[in-house]
mmCIF file of C-alpha atoms in Angstrom:
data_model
loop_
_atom_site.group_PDB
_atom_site.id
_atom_site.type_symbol
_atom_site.label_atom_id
_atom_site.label_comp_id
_atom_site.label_asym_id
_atom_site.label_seq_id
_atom_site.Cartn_x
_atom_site.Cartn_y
_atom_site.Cartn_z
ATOM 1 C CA UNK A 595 32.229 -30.848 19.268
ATOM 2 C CA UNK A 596 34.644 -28.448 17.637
ATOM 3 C CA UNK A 597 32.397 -26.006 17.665
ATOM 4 C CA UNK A 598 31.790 -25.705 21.267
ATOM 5 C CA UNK A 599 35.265 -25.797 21.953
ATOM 6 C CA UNK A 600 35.862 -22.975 20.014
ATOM 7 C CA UNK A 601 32.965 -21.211 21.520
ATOM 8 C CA UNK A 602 33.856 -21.802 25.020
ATOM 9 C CA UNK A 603 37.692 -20.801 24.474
ATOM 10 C CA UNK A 604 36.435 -17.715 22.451
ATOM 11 C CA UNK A 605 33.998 -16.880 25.117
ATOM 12 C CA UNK A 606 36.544 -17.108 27.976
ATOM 13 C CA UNK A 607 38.899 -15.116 25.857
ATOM 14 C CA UNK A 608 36.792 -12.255 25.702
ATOM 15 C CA UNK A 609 36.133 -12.210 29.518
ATOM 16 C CA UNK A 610 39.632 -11.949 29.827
ATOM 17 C CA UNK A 611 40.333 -9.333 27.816
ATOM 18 C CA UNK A 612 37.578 -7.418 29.480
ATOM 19 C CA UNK A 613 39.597 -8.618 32.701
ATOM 20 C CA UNK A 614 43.399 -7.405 32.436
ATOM 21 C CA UNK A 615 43.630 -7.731 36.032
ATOM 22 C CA UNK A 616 43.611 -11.355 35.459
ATOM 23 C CA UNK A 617 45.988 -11.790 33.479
ATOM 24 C CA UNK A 618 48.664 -9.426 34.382
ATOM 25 C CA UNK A 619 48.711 -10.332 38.171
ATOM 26 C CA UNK A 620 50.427 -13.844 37.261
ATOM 27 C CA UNK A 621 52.587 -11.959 34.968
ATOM 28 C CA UNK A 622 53.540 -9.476 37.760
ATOM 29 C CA UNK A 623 54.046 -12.529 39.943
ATOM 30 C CA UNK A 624 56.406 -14.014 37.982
ATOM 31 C CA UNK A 625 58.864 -11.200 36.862
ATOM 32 C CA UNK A 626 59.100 -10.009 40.587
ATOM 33 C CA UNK A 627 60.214 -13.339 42.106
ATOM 34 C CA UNK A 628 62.290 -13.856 39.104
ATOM 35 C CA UNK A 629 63.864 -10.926 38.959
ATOM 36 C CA UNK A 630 64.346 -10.520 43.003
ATOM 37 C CA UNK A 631 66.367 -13.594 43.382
ATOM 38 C CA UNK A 632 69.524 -12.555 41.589
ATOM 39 C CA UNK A 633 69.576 -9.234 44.250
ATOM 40 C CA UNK A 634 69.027 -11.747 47.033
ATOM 41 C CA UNK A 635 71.980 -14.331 46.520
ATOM 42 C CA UNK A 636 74.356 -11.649 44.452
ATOM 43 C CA UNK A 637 76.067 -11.091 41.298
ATOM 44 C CA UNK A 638 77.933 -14.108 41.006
ATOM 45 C CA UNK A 639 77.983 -16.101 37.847
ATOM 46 C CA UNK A 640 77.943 -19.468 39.019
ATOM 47 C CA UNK A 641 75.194 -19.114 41.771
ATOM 48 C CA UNK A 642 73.068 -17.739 38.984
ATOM 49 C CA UNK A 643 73.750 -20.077 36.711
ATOM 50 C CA UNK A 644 73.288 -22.891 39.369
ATOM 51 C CA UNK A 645 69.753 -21.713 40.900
ATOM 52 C CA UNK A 646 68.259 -20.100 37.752
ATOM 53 C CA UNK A 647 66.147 -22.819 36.174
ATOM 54 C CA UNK A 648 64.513 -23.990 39.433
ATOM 55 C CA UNK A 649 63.731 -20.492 40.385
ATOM 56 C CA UNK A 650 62.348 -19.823 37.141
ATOM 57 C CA UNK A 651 60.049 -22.827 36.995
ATOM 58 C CA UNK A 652 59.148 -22.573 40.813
ATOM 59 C CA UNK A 653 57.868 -19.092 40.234
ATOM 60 C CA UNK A 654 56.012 -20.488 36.793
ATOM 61 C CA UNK A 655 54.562 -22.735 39.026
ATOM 62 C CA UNK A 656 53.116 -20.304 41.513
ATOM 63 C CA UNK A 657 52.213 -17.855 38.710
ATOM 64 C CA UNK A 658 50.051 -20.732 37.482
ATOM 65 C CA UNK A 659 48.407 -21.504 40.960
ATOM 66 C CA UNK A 660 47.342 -17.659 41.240
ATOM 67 C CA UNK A 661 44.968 -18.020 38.479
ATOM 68 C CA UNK A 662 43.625 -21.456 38.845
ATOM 69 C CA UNK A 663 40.861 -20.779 41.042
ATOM 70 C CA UNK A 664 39.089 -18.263 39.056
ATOM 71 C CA UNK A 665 38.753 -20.927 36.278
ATOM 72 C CA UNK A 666 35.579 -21.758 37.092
ATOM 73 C CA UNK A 667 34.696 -19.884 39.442
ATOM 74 C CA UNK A 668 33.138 -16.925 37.878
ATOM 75 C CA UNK A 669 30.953 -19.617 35.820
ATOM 76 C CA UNK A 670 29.626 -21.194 39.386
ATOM 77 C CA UNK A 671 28.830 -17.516 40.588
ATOM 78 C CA UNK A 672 26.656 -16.615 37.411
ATOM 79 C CA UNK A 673 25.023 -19.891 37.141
ATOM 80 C CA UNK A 674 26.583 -20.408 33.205
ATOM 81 C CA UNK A 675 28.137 -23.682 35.005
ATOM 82 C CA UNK A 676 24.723 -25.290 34.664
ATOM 83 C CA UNK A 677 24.360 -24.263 31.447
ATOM 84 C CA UNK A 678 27.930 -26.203 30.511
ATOM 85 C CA UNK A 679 26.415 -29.126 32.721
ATOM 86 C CA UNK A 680 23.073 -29.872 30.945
ATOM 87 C CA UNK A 681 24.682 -28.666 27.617
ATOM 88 C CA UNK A 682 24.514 -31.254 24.150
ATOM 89 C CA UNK A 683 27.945 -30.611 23.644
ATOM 90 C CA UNK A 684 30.046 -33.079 25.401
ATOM 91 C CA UNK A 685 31.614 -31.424 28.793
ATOM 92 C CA UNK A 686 34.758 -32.914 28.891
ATOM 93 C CA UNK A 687 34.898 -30.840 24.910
ATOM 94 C CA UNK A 688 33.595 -27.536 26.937
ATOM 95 C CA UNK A 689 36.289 -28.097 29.812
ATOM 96 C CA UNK A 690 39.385 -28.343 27.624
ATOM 97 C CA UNK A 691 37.886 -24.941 25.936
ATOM 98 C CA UNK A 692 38.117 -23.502 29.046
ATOM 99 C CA UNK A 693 41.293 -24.875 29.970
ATOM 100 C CA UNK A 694 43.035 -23.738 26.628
ATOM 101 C CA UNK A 695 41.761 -20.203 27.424
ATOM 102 C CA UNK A 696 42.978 -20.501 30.446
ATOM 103 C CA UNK A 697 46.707 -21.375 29.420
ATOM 104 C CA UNK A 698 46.345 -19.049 26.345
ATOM 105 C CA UNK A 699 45.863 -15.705 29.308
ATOM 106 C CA UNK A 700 48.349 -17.650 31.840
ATOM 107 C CA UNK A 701 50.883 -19.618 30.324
ATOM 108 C CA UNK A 702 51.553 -18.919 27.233
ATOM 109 C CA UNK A 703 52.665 -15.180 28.712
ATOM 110 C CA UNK A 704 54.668 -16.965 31.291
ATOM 111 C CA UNK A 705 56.643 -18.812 28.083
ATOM 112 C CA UNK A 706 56.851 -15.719 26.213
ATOM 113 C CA UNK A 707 58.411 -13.217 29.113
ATOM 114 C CA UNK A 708 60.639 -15.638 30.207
ATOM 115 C CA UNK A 709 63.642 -15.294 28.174
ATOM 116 C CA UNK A 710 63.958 -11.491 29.249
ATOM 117 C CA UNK A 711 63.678 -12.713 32.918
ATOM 118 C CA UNK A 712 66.146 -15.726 32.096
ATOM 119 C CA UNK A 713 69.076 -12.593 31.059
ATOM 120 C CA UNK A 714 68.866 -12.152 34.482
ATOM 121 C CA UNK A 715 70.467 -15.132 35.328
ATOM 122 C CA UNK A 716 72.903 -14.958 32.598
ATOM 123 C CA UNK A 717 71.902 -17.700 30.504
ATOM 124 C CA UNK A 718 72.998 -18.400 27.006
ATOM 125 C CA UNK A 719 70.292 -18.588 23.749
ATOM 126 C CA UNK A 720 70.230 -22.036 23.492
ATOM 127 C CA UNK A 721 69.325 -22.493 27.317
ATOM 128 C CA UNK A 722 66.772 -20.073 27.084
ATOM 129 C CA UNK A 723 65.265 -22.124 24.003
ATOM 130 C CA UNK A 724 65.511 -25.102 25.843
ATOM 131 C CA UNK A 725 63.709 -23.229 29.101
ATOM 132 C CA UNK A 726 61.381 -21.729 26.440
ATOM 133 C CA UNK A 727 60.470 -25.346 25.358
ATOM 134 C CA UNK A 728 60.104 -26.806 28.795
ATOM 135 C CA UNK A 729 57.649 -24.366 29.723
ATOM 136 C CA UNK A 730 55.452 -24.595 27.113
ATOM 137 C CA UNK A 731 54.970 -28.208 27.831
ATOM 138 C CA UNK A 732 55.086 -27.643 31.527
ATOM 139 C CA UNK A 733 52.499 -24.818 31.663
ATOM 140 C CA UNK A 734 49.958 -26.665 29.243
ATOM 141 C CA UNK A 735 50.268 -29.643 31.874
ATOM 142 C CA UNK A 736 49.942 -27.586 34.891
ATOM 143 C CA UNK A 737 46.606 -25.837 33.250
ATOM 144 C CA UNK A 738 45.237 -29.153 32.825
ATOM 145 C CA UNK A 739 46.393 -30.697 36.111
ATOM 146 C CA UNK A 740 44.830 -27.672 37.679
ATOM 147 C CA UNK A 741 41.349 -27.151 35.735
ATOM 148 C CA UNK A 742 40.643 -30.875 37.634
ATOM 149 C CA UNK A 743 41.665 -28.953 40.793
ATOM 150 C CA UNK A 744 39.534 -26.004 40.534
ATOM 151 C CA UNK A 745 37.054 -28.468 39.458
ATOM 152 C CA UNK A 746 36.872 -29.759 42.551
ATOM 153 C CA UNK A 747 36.858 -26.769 45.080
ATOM 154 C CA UNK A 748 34.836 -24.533 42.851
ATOM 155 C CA UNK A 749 31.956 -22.763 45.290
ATOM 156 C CA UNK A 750 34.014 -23.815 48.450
ATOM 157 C CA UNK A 751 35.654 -21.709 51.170
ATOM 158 C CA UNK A 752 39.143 -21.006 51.373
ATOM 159 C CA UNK A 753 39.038 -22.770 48.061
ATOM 160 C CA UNK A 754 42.378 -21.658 47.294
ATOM 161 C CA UNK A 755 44.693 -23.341 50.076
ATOM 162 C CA UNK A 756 42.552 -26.446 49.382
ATOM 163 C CA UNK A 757 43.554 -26.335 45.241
ATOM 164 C CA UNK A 758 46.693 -25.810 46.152
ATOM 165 C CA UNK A 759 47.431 -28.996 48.688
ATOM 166 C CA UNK A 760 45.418 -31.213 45.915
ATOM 167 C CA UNK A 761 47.555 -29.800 42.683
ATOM 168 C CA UNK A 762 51.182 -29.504 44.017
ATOM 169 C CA UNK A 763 52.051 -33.390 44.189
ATOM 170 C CA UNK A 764 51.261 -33.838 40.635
ATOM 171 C CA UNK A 765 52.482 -31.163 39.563
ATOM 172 C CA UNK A 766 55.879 -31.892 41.255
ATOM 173 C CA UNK A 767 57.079 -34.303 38.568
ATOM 174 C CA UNK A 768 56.867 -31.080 36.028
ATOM 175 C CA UNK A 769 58.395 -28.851 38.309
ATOM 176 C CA UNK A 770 61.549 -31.396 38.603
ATOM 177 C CA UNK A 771 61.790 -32.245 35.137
ATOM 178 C CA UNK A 772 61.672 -29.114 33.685
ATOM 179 C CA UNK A 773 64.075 -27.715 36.155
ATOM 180 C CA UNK A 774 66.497 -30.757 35.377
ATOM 181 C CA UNK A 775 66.455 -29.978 31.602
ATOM 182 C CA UNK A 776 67.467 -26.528 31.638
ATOM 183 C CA UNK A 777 69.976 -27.394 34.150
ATOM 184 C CA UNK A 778 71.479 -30.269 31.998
ATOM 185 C CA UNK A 779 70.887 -27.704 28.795
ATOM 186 C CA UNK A 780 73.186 -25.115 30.542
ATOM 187 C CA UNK A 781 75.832 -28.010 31.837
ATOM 188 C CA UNK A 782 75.717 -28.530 28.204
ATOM 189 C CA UNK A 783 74.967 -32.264 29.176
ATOM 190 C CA UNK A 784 71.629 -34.401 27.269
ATOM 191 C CA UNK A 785 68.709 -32.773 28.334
ATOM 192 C CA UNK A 786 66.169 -34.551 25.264
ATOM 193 C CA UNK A 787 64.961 -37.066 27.892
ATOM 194 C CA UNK A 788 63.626 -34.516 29.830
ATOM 195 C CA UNK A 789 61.550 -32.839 27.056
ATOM 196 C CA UNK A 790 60.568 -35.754 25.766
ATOM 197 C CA UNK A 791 58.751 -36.669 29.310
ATOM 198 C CA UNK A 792 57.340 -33.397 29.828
ATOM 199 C CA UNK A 793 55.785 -33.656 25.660
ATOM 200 C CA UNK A 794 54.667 -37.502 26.772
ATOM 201 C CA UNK A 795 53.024 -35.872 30.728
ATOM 202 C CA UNK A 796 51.447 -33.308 28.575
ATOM 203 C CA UNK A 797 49.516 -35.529 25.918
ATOM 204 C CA UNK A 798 48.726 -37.725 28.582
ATOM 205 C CA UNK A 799 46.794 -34.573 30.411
ATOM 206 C CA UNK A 800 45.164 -33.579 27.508
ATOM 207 C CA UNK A 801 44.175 -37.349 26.758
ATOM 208 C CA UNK A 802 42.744 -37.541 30.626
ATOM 209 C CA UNK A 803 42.615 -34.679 32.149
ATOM 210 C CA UNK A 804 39.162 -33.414 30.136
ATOM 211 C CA UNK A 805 37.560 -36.319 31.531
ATOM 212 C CA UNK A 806 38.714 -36.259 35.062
ATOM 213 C CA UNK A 807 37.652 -32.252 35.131
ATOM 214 C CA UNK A 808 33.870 -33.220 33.795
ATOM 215 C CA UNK A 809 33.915 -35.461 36.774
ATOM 216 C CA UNK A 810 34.602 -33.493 38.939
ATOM 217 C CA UNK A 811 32.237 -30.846 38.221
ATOM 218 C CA UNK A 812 29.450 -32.967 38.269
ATOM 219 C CA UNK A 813 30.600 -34.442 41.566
ATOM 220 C CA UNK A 814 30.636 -30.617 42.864
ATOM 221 C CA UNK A 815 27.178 -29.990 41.289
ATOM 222 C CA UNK A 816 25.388 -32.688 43.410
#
């Protein structure tokens, strides 16, 4: 099982890279909101300091929703989507392969860039390791959240709008809890609670969300 995880994650991987569109579009995405904002509402300290974290984890969020739909897309259009179907490795094993790549090209950046986009908004180091944290859990549950998503609208029209509607009200409970913990990390207030929800939402996608994906690809295969 191990090994087809690490095939499939190695496989996407190297599509990527071949791909740098892909992976820098999100990327783009989410400096330019971020980075827009503080010209937008001003210079002053407080409003920054006030509206950074949501508008950093908003624009995560839609950085993460511009990729989703190509997860399996390109599969479906090249007919290697049967081959994960009738495969002897189990699928839900082949789906979170796919989904790791998926968050290793499209989260994991997001994580990484965003302490030069949070200097922006003025905030201290230990706020931006707390906004560091949050978003690692946060992206790693909206990956998995939306791999069941793009499960379900792969080969459709307008496929986009439709993953959209179906991933935004779960992932809303991410969105406001990471948002709340950097906020109560720069009120210098006690913000564990928060990460230890987002750690407990994210092993509870990676427990489920494999499973719920495999459904629904063979649900959109019939």
């Amino acid at each position: 099982m191990v090994a087809g995880l690490v095939a499939v994650t190695r496989r996407d991987l190297l599509l990527a890279w071949k791909r740098p569109g892909d992976v820098l579009n999100p990327l783009f995405f989410f400096a330019m909101v971020c980075t827009l904002f503080p010209l937008a509402v001003g210079p002053s300290p407080e409003q920054l300091t006030f509206s950074g974290p949501g508008v950093l984890w908003v624009a995560a969020l839609l950085a993460a929703l511009l990729s989703l739909n190509s997860l399996f897309l390109g599969d479906h259009e090249d007919g290697s989507l049967d081959q994960l179907l009738v495969s002897a490795q189990p699928l839900p094993m082949l789906v979170l392969g796919k989904t790791l790549a998926h968050w290793l090209t499209s989260g994991l950046p997001l994580v990484l860039i965003s302490p030069v986009l949070a200097l922006t908004y003025r905030m201290p180091g230990n706020v931006m390791g707390v906004l560091m944290l949050t978003l690692l859990l946060g992206t790693i549950c909206l990956s998995l959240l939306g791999s069941i998503g793009a499960a379900l609208t792969v080969g459709l029209n307008r496929g986009t709008a439709l993953l959209g509607l179906l991933i935004l009200p779960l992932a809303m409970p991410v969105l406001l809890l990471g948002a709340n913990t950097v906020s109560l990390a720069a009120g210098n207030e006690m913000y564990t609670t928060g990460v230890w929800a987002l750690a407990a939402y994210a092993v509870a996608a990676i427990s489920l969300a494999p499973y719920a994906t495999a459904a629904a690809l063979r649900i959109s295969n019939e």
